[in-house]
Short mmCIF file of C-alpha atoms in Angstrom, two decimals:
data_model
loop_
_atom_site.label_atom_id
_atom_site.label_comp_id
_atom_site.label_asym_id
_atom_site.label_seq_id
_atom_site.Cartn_x
_atom_site.Cartn_y
_atom_site.Cartn_z
CA MET A 8 0.00 0.00 0.00
CA SER A 9 2.81 2.37 0.86
CA LYS A 10 4.54 1.54 -2.40
CA LYS A 11 4.08 3.71 -5.42
CA GLU A 12 1.02 3.14 -7.58
CA LEU A 13 1.75 1.03 -10.63
CA THR A 14 0.41 1.97 -14.03
CA GLU A 15 -1.64 -0.54 -16.01
CA ASN A 16 1.36 -1.31 -18.21
CA GLU A 17 3.57 -1.95 -15.19
CA ILE A 18 1.04 -4.25 -13.54
CA ILE A 19 1.04 -6.68 -16.47
CA SER A 20 4.82 -6.61 -16.91
CA MET A 21 6.47 -9.67 -15.37
CA LYS A 22 9.88 -8.03 -15.16
CA GLY A 23 11.12 -8.17 -11.56
CA ARG A 24 7.66 -9.19 -10.35
CA LEU A 25 7.59 -12.78 -11.53
CA ASN A 26 6.90 -14.09 -8.01
CA VAL A 27 3.67 -12.06 -7.84
CA PHE A 28 2.45 -13.69 -11.06
CA ILE A 29 3.46 -17.19 -10.03
CA LYS A 30 1.79 -16.90 -6.61
CA LEU A 31 -1.44 -15.59 -8.10
CA PHE A 32 -1.59 -18.10 -10.95
CA ILE A 33 -0.89 -21.12 -8.76
CA THR A 34 -3.56 -19.94 -6.33
CA VAL A 35 -6.10 -19.49 -9.11
CA LEU A 36 -5.16 -22.84 -10.63
CA PHE A 37 -5.99 -24.52 -7.33
CA ILE A 38 -9.23 -22.57 -6.97
CA VAL A 39 -10.25 -23.60 -10.50
CA ILE A 40 -9.43 -27.29 -9.96
CA PHE A 41 -11.19 -27.34 -6.60
CA SER A 42 -14.30 -25.55 -7.92
CA GLU A 43 -14.55 -27.83 -10.96
CA LEU A 44 -14.16 -30.89 -8.73
CA ILE A 45 -17.24 -29.85 -6.76
CA GLY A 46 -19.05 -29.44 -10.08
CA VAL A 47 -22.56 -28.18 -10.91
CA LYS A 48 -25.09 -28.73 -8.13
CA LYS A 49 -28.82 -28.31 -8.52
CA TYR A 50 -31.13 -28.01 -5.54
CA SER A 51 -34.85 -27.52 -5.50
CA LEU A 52 -35.90 -24.73 -3.21
CA GLY A 53 -39.57 -24.00 -2.64
CA PRO A 54 -41.24 -23.56 -6.01
CA GLY A 55 -37.99 -23.19 -7.98
CA SER A 56 -34.50 -24.49 -8.09
CA VAL A 57 -31.13 -23.02 -7.32
CA VAL A 58 -28.19 -23.94 -9.51
CA LEU A 59 -24.71 -23.67 -8.04
CA LEU A 60 -21.99 -23.39 -10.69
CA PRO A 61 -18.21 -23.79 -10.27
CA MET A 62 -17.80 -20.04 -10.85
CA LEU A 63 -19.81 -19.37 -7.71
CA TYR A 64 -17.47 -21.46 -5.55
CA ALA A 65 -14.51 -19.81 -7.27
CA VAL A 66 -15.59 -16.26 -6.38
CA ILE A 67 -16.31 -17.22 -2.78
CA ILE A 68 -13.02 -19.10 -2.31
CA GLY A 69 -11.13 -16.24 -3.96
CA LEU A 70 -12.73 -13.74 -1.61
CA ILE A 71 -12.22 -15.62 1.64
CA ILE A 72 -8.51 -16.32 1.13
CA THR A 73 -7.68 -12.60 0.97
CA PRO A 74 -5.82 -10.80 3.81
CA ASP A 75 -8.94 -9.23 5.31
CA ILE A 76 -10.65 -12.56 5.91
CA LEU A 77 -8.76 -15.86 6.18
CA GLY A 78 -5.42 -14.17 5.51
CA LYS A 79 -5.69 -12.45 8.86
CA PRO A 80 -5.33 -15.53 11.06
CA LEU A 81 -3.40 -17.64 8.53
CA ASN A 82 0.13 -16.42 7.90
CA PHE A 83 0.86 -18.53 4.85
CA LEU A 84 -2.23 -17.19 3.08
CA ARG A 85 -1.15 -13.65 3.79
CA ASN A 86 2.22 -14.43 2.24
CA LEU A 87 0.53 -15.99 -0.77
CA ILE A 88 -2.08 -13.31 -1.47
CA SER A 89 -1.01 -9.81 -0.51
CA ASN A 90 -1.97 -6.44 -1.96
CA GLU A 91 0.28 -6.91 -4.97
CA GLU A 92 -1.46 -10.12 -6.00
CA ILE A 93 -4.87 -8.52 -5.39
CA GLU A 94 -3.96 -5.64 -7.65
CA LEU A 95 -2.82 -8.00 -10.41
CA ALA A 96 -6.00 -10.03 -9.99
CA GLY A 97 -8.03 -6.92 -10.81
CA THR A 98 -6.28 -6.57 -14.15
CA MET A 99 -6.53 -10.30 -14.78
CA VAL A 100 -10.33 -10.17 -14.47
CA MET A 101 -10.46 -7.82 -17.43
CA LEU A 102 -8.25 -10.14 -19.50
CA ALA A 103 -9.92 -13.36 -18.37
CA LEU A 104 -13.30 -11.95 -19.45
CA LEU A 105 -12.14 -11.77 -23.08
CA PRO A 106 -12.25 -15.51 -23.93
CA LEU A 107 -15.77 -15.54 -22.49
CA GLY A 108 -16.58 -12.55 -24.70
CA VAL A 109 -15.48 -14.54 -27.75
CA LYS A 110 -17.59 -17.51 -26.63
CA TYR A 111 -20.59 -15.23 -26.31
CA GLY A 112 -19.92 -13.97 -29.82
CA THR A 113 -20.04 -17.54 -31.12
CA LEU A 114 -23.39 -17.96 -29.39
CA VAL A 115 -24.88 -14.81 -30.88
CA GLY A 116 -23.44 -15.25 -34.41
CA PRO A 117 -25.30 -18.41 -35.48
CA ASN A 118 -28.50 -16.97 -33.92
CA ILE A 119 -28.10 -13.53 -35.45
CA VAL A 120 -31.40 -13.74 -37.36
CA LYS A 121 -33.31 -14.57 -34.18
CA VAL A 122 -31.55 -11.76 -32.33
CA VAL A 123 -32.35 -9.16 -35.00
CA GLN A 124 -35.98 -10.26 -35.00
CA ALA A 125 -36.10 -9.58 -31.27
CA GLY A 126 -34.51 -6.15 -31.80
CA PRO A 127 -37.41 -4.02 -30.50
CA ALA A 128 -37.51 -5.99 -27.27
CA PHE A 129 -33.78 -5.51 -26.79
CA LEU A 130 -34.03 -1.75 -27.18
CA LEU A 131 -37.17 -1.23 -25.12
CA GLN A 132 -36.10 -3.43 -22.20
CA GLU A 133 -33.34 -0.90 -21.51
CA LEU A 134 -36.13 1.37 -20.27
CA GLY A 135 -36.90 -1.23 -17.63
CA ASN A 136 -33.90 0.11 -15.76
CA LEU A 137 -36.08 3.05 -14.72
CA LEU A 138 -37.86 0.69 -12.35
CA THR A 139 -34.66 0.83 -10.29
CA PRO A 140 -35.03 4.40 -8.98
CA VAL A 141 -38.83 4.06 -8.91
CA LEU A 142 -38.59 1.32 -6.26
CA ALA A 143 -35.20 1.85 -4.65
CA LEU A 144 -35.23 5.63 -4.16
CA PRO A 145 -38.20 5.56 -1.74
CA LEU A 146 -36.50 2.81 0.27
CA ALA A 147 -33.28 4.80 0.43
CA LEU A 148 -35.15 7.90 1.60
CA LEU A 149 -37.10 5.86 4.10
CA LEU A 150 -33.80 4.61 5.55
CA GLY A 151 -32.70 8.20 6.02
CA LEU A 152 -30.38 8.74 3.07
CA ARG A 153 -30.58 12.11 1.32
CA ARG A 154 -28.66 13.00 -1.86
CA GLU A 155 -26.69 9.73 -1.46
CA ALA A 156 -29.92 8.06 -2.53
CA VAL A 157 -29.76 9.66 -5.98
CA GLY A 158 -26.30 8.25 -6.68
CA GLY A 159 -27.03 4.85 -5.20
CA THR A 160 -30.32 4.14 -6.98
CA VAL A 161 -30.00 5.90 -10.35
CA SER A 162 -29.05 2.60 -12.01
CA ILE A 163 -27.30 -0.65 -11.22
CA CYS A 164 -24.20 1.54 -10.79
CA ARG A 165 -21.59 -0.16 -12.94
CA GLU A 166 -18.57 1.66 -14.36
CA PRO A 167 -20.42 4.00 -16.79
CA THR A 168 -22.66 5.32 -14.00
CA LEU A 169 -19.65 5.71 -11.74
CA GLY A 170 -18.08 7.86 -14.44
CA VAL A 171 -21.18 9.98 -15.01
CA ILE A 172 -21.82 10.67 -11.31
CA GLY A 173 -18.14 11.25 -10.64
CA GLU A 174 -17.94 13.82 -13.41
CA ARG A 175 -21.18 15.61 -12.54
CA TYR A 176 -20.97 15.72 -8.73
CA GLY A 177 -17.46 14.56 -7.85
CA MET A 178 -16.63 11.30 -6.16
CA ASN A 179 -16.47 12.94 -2.71
CA SER A 180 -19.99 14.34 -2.94
CA PRO A 181 -22.97 12.62 -1.25
CA GLU A 182 -24.07 11.41 -4.70
CA GLY A 183 -20.59 9.96 -5.16
CA THR A 184 -20.78 8.10 -1.85
CA GLY A 185 -24.12 6.61 -2.89
CA VAL A 186 -23.00 5.42 -6.31
CA LEU A 187 -19.79 4.00 -4.85
CA GLY A 188 -21.78 2.10 -2.22
CA THR A 189 -23.98 0.30 -4.72
CA TYR A 190 -21.00 -0.22 -7.02
CA MET A 191 -18.98 -1.89 -4.26
CA ILE A 192 -21.78 -4.14 -3.08
CA GLY A 193 -22.29 -5.13 -6.72
CA THR A 194 -18.61 -5.84 -7.22
CA VAL A 195 -18.37 -8.03 -4.14
CA PHE A 196 -21.77 -9.73 -4.04
CA GLY A 197 -23.20 -9.10 -7.54
CA THR A 198 -22.14 -12.37 -9.12
CA ILE A 199 -23.23 -14.38 -6.10
CA PHE A 200 -26.59 -12.61 -5.96
CA PHE A 201 -27.33 -12.89 -9.68
CA GLY A 202 -26.02 -16.46 -9.78
CA LEU A 203 -28.81 -17.35 -7.37
CA LEU A 204 -31.45 -14.98 -8.77
CA GLY A 205 -30.87 -16.22 -12.35
CA SER A 206 -32.11 -19.71 -11.61
CA PHE A 207 -34.75 -18.77 -9.06
CA ALA A 208 -36.27 -16.07 -11.30
CA VAL A 209 -37.87 -18.79 -13.43
CA THR A 210 -40.53 -19.12 -10.71
CA SER A 211 -41.69 -15.55 -11.45
CA GLY A 212 -43.61 -16.89 -14.45
CA LEU A 213 -41.77 -14.61 -16.84
CA HIS A 214 -40.54 -16.35 -19.98
CA PRO A 215 -36.89 -17.51 -19.83
CA TYR A 216 -36.15 -15.45 -22.97
CA ALA A 217 -37.41 -12.28 -21.30
CA LEU A 218 -35.33 -13.10 -18.23
CA ALA A 219 -32.36 -13.72 -20.53
CA MET A 220 -32.56 -10.17 -21.87
CA ALA A 221 -32.65 -8.87 -18.32
CA CYS A 222 -29.35 -10.62 -17.57
CA GLY A 223 -27.45 -8.08 -19.68
CA MET A 224 -26.91 -5.24 -17.26
CA GLY A 225 -23.57 -3.92 -18.40
CA SER A 226 -21.41 -6.17 -16.26
CA GLY A 227 -19.76 -9.14 -17.94
CA SER A 228 -19.44 -11.17 -14.77
CA MET A 229 -22.96 -10.50 -13.47
CA MET A 230 -24.45 -11.30 -16.87
CA THR A 231 -22.47 -14.53 -16.96
CA ALA A 232 -23.57 -15.55 -13.48
CA ALA A 233 -27.23 -14.75 -14.14
CA SER A 234 -27.50 -16.23 -17.64
CA SER A 235 -25.51 -19.40 -16.92
CA SER A 236 -27.60 -20.29 -13.92
CA LEU A 237 -30.80 -19.34 -15.76
CA SER A 238 -29.91 -21.59 -18.70
CA ALA A 239 -28.99 -24.42 -16.34
CA ALA A 240 -32.39 -24.16 -14.64
CA VAL A 241 -34.59 -24.46 -17.78
CA SER A 242 -34.88 -27.07 -20.53
CA PRO A 243 -31.61 -27.57 -22.46
CA GLU A 244 -32.97 -26.61 -25.89
CA MET A 245 -33.45 -23.03 -24.69
CA LYS A 246 -29.85 -22.73 -23.54
CA ASP A 247 -28.28 -21.29 -26.70
CA THR A 248 -30.99 -18.67 -27.21
CA ILE A 249 -30.79 -17.63 -23.56
CA LEU A 250 -27.04 -17.12 -23.67
CA ALA A 251 -27.27 -15.34 -27.03
CA TYR A 252 -29.99 -12.97 -25.77
CA ALA A 253 -28.10 -12.24 -22.56
CA ALA A 254 -24.84 -11.54 -24.38
CA THR A 255 -26.54 -9.27 -26.92
CA SER A 256 -28.40 -7.36 -24.24
CA ASN A 257 -25.17 -6.91 -22.30
CA MET A 258 -23.37 -5.67 -25.40
CA LEU A 259 -26.15 -3.17 -26.11
CA THR A 260 -26.07 -1.93 -22.52
CA GLY A 261 -22.34 -1.42 -22.98
CA VAL A 262 -23.13 0.92 -25.86
CA THR A 263 -26.25 2.65 -24.56
CA GLY A 264 -25.68 2.41 -20.80
CA MET A 265 -23.88 5.69 -20.29
CA TYR A 266 -26.24 7.68 -22.51
CA SER A 267 -29.34 6.30 -20.86
CA VAL A 268 -27.98 7.37 -17.46
CA VAL A 269 -27.06 10.87 -18.68
CA PHE A 270 -30.23 11.59 -20.64
CA ILE A 271 -32.94 9.52 -18.98
CA ALA A 272 -32.15 7.90 -15.63
CA LEU A 273 -30.31 10.75 -13.90
CA PRO A 274 -32.76 13.55 -14.87
CA PHE A 275 -35.64 11.28 -13.90
CA THR A 276 -34.10 10.32 -10.55
CA ASN A 277 -33.38 13.96 -9.73
CA TRP A 278 -36.94 14.99 -10.58
CA TYR A 279 -38.32 12.06 -8.59
CA TYR A 280 -36.11 13.07 -5.65
CA THR A 281 -37.43 16.63 -5.57
CA LYS A 282 -40.97 15.21 -5.49
CA LEU A 283 -40.32 12.54 -2.88
CA ALA A 284 -37.69 13.96 -0.55
CA PRO A 285 -39.95 16.56 1.16
CA LYS A 286 -42.39 13.81 2.09
CA PHE A 287 -39.66 11.88 3.84
CA SER A 288 -37.97 14.72 5.71
CA LYS A 289 -38.92 14.63 9.37
CA LYS A 290 -39.98 18.20 9.99
CA GLY A 291 -41.19 18.77 6.48
CA ASP A 292 -38.17 20.96 5.74
CA LYS A 293 -35.90 20.40 2.79
CA MET B 20 4.23 -5.98 -31.61
CA LEU B 21 4.39 -3.62 -28.65
CA LYS B 22 5.79 -4.80 -25.33
CA LYS B 23 2.39 -4.24 -23.77
CA ASN B 24 0.72 -6.54 -26.27
CA LEU B 25 3.39 -9.16 -25.66
CA ASP B 26 2.68 -9.00 -21.91
CA GLN B 27 -1.04 -9.30 -22.61
CA LEU B 28 -0.39 -12.31 -24.85
CA LYS B 29 1.59 -14.07 -22.10
CA LEU B 30 -1.25 -13.53 -19.63
CA LEU B 31 -3.87 -14.68 -22.14
CA ILE B 32 -1.88 -17.90 -22.64
CA VAL B 33 -1.92 -18.47 -18.87
CA ILE B 34 -5.69 -17.90 -18.90
CA GLY B 35 -5.99 -20.38 -21.78
CA ILE B 36 -4.15 -22.99 -19.72
CA LEU B 37 -6.41 -22.31 -16.70
CA ILE B 38 -9.49 -22.79 -18.92
CA LEU B 39 -8.22 -26.08 -20.35
CA VAL B 40 -7.24 -27.48 -16.93
CA GLY B 41 -10.64 -26.46 -15.53
CA GLN B 42 -12.43 -28.10 -18.45
CA LYS B 43 -10.38 -31.29 -18.07
CA VAL B 44 -11.27 -31.54 -14.37
CA GLY B 45 -14.89 -30.48 -14.88
CA PHE B 46 -15.44 -33.07 -17.63
CA MET B 47 -13.70 -35.76 -15.58
CA VAL B 48 -16.17 -35.19 -12.74
CA VAL B 49 -19.16 -35.89 -15.01
CA ASP B 50 -17.35 -38.70 -16.90
CA LYS B 51 -17.19 -36.82 -20.18
CA GLU B 52 -14.41 -37.30 -22.70
CA PHE B 53 -12.12 -34.34 -23.18
CA SER B 54 -8.89 -34.22 -25.11
CA VAL B 55 -6.74 -31.17 -24.59
CA ALA B 56 -5.23 -31.67 -28.03
CA ALA B 57 -8.65 -31.34 -29.69
CA ALA B 58 -9.39 -28.12 -27.80
CA LEU B 59 -5.99 -26.55 -28.44
CA PRO B 60 -6.68 -25.02 -31.89
CA GLY B 61 -9.91 -23.47 -30.55
CA THR B 62 -8.09 -22.07 -27.53
CA ILE B 63 -5.41 -20.53 -29.74
CA LEU B 64 -8.06 -19.00 -32.02
CA ILE B 65 -9.82 -17.52 -29.00
CA ILE B 66 -6.57 -16.07 -27.66
CA VAL B 67 -5.84 -14.46 -31.04
CA VAL B 68 -9.29 -12.85 -31.11
CA CYS B 69 -8.78 -11.61 -27.52
CA LEU B 70 -5.48 -10.00 -28.41
CA LEU B 71 -7.05 -8.44 -31.48
CA SER B 72 -9.85 -6.93 -29.41
CA LEU B 73 -7.32 -5.42 -26.99
CA MET B 74 -5.46 -3.86 -29.93
CA ILE B 75 -8.64 -2.47 -31.49
CA LYS B 76 -9.65 -0.93 -28.17
CA GLU B 77 -6.23 0.67 -27.88
CA CYS B 78 -6.51 2.13 -31.39
CA LEU B 79 -9.93 3.65 -30.69
CA PRO B 80 -9.67 5.13 -27.18
CA ASN B 81 -12.39 7.71 -27.79
CA LEU B 82 -15.07 5.16 -28.56
CA LYS B 83 -15.35 3.92 -24.94
CA PHE B 84 -16.25 0.46 -26.22
CA PRO B 85 -14.69 -2.10 -23.85
CA ALA B 86 -12.39 -4.86 -25.11
CA PHE B 87 -14.92 -7.41 -23.84
CA ALA B 88 -17.52 -6.01 -26.23
CA TRP B 89 -15.01 -6.06 -29.10
CA ALA B 90 -14.24 -9.71 -28.34
CA THR B 91 -17.96 -10.53 -28.52
CA MET B 92 -18.31 -8.51 -31.71
CA ILE B 93 -15.43 -10.28 -33.48
CA GLY B 94 -16.63 -13.68 -32.31
CA LEU B 95 -20.10 -12.79 -33.56
CA ILE B 96 -18.97 -11.65 -37.00
CA LEU B 97 -16.74 -14.69 -37.54
CA SER B 98 -19.60 -17.06 -36.69
CA MET B 99 -22.55 -15.53 -38.57
CA PRO B 100 -24.23 -18.14 -40.83
CA PHE B 101 -23.35 -16.41 -44.11
CA MET B 102 -19.69 -15.90 -43.23
CA PRO B 103 -17.19 -18.26 -44.89
CA THR B 104 -15.34 -18.48 -41.57
CA ALA B 105 -18.37 -19.65 -39.59
CA LYS B 106 -18.08 -23.42 -39.98
CA ALA B 107 -14.41 -23.76 -39.05
CA PHE B 108 -14.46 -21.08 -36.35
CA LEU B 109 -17.45 -22.66 -34.62
CA ALA B 110 -16.08 -26.20 -34.98
CA TYR B 111 -12.83 -25.25 -33.26
CA THR B 112 -14.16 -22.92 -30.58
CA ASN B 113 -16.99 -25.32 -29.66
CA GLU B 114 -14.31 -27.62 -28.26
CA VAL B 115 -13.77 -25.01 -25.55
CA ASN B 116 -16.58 -25.31 -23.03
CA PHE B 117 -18.54 -22.17 -22.22
CA LEU B 118 -18.71 -22.70 -18.45
CA SER B 119 -15.00 -23.52 -18.24
CA THR B 120 -14.15 -20.01 -19.41
CA THR B 121 -16.12 -18.54 -16.50
CA THR B 122 -14.41 -20.22 -13.53
CA PRO B 123 -10.99 -18.49 -13.80
CA ILE B 124 -12.67 -15.08 -14.22
CA LEU B 125 -14.58 -15.43 -11.01
CA ALA B 126 -11.57 -16.80 -9.14
CA PHE B 127 -9.64 -13.67 -10.12
CA ALA B 128 -12.68 -11.50 -9.35
CA GLY B 129 -13.01 -12.93 -5.86
CA ILE B 130 -9.38 -12.22 -5.07
CA SER B 131 -9.48 -8.77 -6.66
CA VAL B 132 -12.12 -7.45 -4.27
CA GLY B 133 -10.23 -8.76 -1.24
CA ASN B 134 -8.83 -5.40 -0.25
CA LYS B 135 -12.30 -3.79 -0.27
CA VAL B 136 -13.73 -5.90 2.53
CA GLN B 137 -12.71 -3.43 5.25
CA GLU B 138 -14.25 -0.53 3.34
CA LEU B 139 -17.39 -2.56 2.95
CA LYS B 140 -17.61 -3.29 6.67
CA SER B 141 -17.56 0.45 7.36
CA MET B 142 -20.54 0.93 5.09
CA SER B 143 -23.87 0.63 6.78
CA TRP B 144 -26.33 -2.22 6.37
CA LYS B 145 -28.62 0.31 4.71
CA ILE B 146 -26.59 0.41 1.53
CA VAL B 147 -26.65 -3.41 1.38
CA LEU B 148 -30.43 -3.42 1.58
CA ILE B 149 -30.73 -0.66 -1.01
CA SER B 150 -28.28 -2.38 -3.36
CA LEU B 151 -30.19 -5.66 -3.25
CA LEU B 152 -33.39 -3.82 -4.17
CA VAL B 153 -31.48 -2.00 -6.94
CA PHE B 154 -30.25 -5.31 -8.39
CA THR B 155 -33.62 -6.99 -8.18
CA SER B 156 -35.57 -4.10 -9.69
CA THR B 157 -33.09 -3.57 -12.52
CA PHE B 158 -33.40 -7.24 -13.40
CA PHE B 159 -37.17 -7.51 -13.24
CA GLY B 160 -37.78 -4.06 -14.75
CA SER B 161 -36.02 -5.19 -17.90
CA ALA B 162 -37.54 -8.67 -17.80
CA ILE B 163 -41.12 -7.33 -17.56
CA ILE B 164 -40.70 -5.00 -20.55
CA ALA B 165 -38.93 -7.73 -22.54
CA GLN B 166 -41.79 -10.10 -21.72
CA ILE B 167 -44.40 -7.63 -22.98
CA VAL B 168 -42.55 -6.75 -26.19
CA LEU B 169 -41.61 -10.36 -27.03
CA LYS B 170 -45.23 -11.33 -26.49
CA LEU B 171 -46.47 -8.52 -28.73
CA GLN B 172 -44.02 -9.64 -31.40
CA GLY B 173 -45.21 -13.20 -31.04
CA ILE B 174 -41.75 -14.53 -30.29
CA ILE B 175 -42.77 -16.16 -27.02
#
């Protein structure tokens, strides 16, 4: 931590830092082998089923071996995974996502006709994101948050939203605190949450293809968690279409996400806030 | 090739190895046949596309289109039915299992958020509750509209 910040180019350079790479890669190799050995598990829960995939074990194991959790009591873990390895892991996520991106492409490509036919649904479902402030802003105000609520509920708060809020209000503003809060919870628990929601959502009665489109929220790892567990929970012949829809929706969100926050979600949330906030303030003052 | 791209290539090769090892173990558990040799050409093709998407992103910094999206785009174009590349590209890359590519990502992701746990503890339970509602409503908001439009179109 006290060492100088490395640039992105320096992080991926092995020169003089080979031990950091070796420690991280061996650790991940073991996590991968262990997670794959457990394999896919399917449990029925109430009216639906929950599908546990190797990636879910991998994210949990990866998290608990870090210095703040198991690394604290266990010395050898702290030596294995320190801040340097954690920093490299962050860059590795971005690179490791790419092969998955290619695989998604090969799922969309052969189904391109089907995807284009569903074009209107893809574009309009982006508007569904407005349900986020509609429901979450009142809760945030009820819990006593003020302007933090605007940042935290304007959208699912992935990187584009972080950028927009940071530029408009500054990261140290109340809005910045809010957006950072939801962003962090999403980063740490998002894949776990959507991995479970993806399979359980089938019980909502919504069609798996509609749910598939909803999986694309602008985060590669959340989309993967949601769509993989969704496709594992329904009949196998739907699998390819589900993954293709999810990947396409995610790609579109990548393109439109920032603009929909700037032009639609943020103005709406601000307007909604000015309407709602007075009702929630204790003495009726602003 | 730039030094940066060479570094990226080395790391992508490591990721390729992690994917293949994971797939070998995963297939073993369910008693499925898997030969690393058969999956090797597909893995190499995937790595080449990944490197290409990183280079494209670097060349177009103003577009704000992430490398992940470029990778999907290239994979998509190469595998469209009317493309001459489709048959071979799909045949090779299909040897690489979809789920096997996800496990290393999430292993790295888990480790990468390790230094944020303290920060998270200092955040109140309120933000956790709000975030969970944010996730759920984003998901179902989109799903409900998609359901209506797909129904109107007669697709479902």
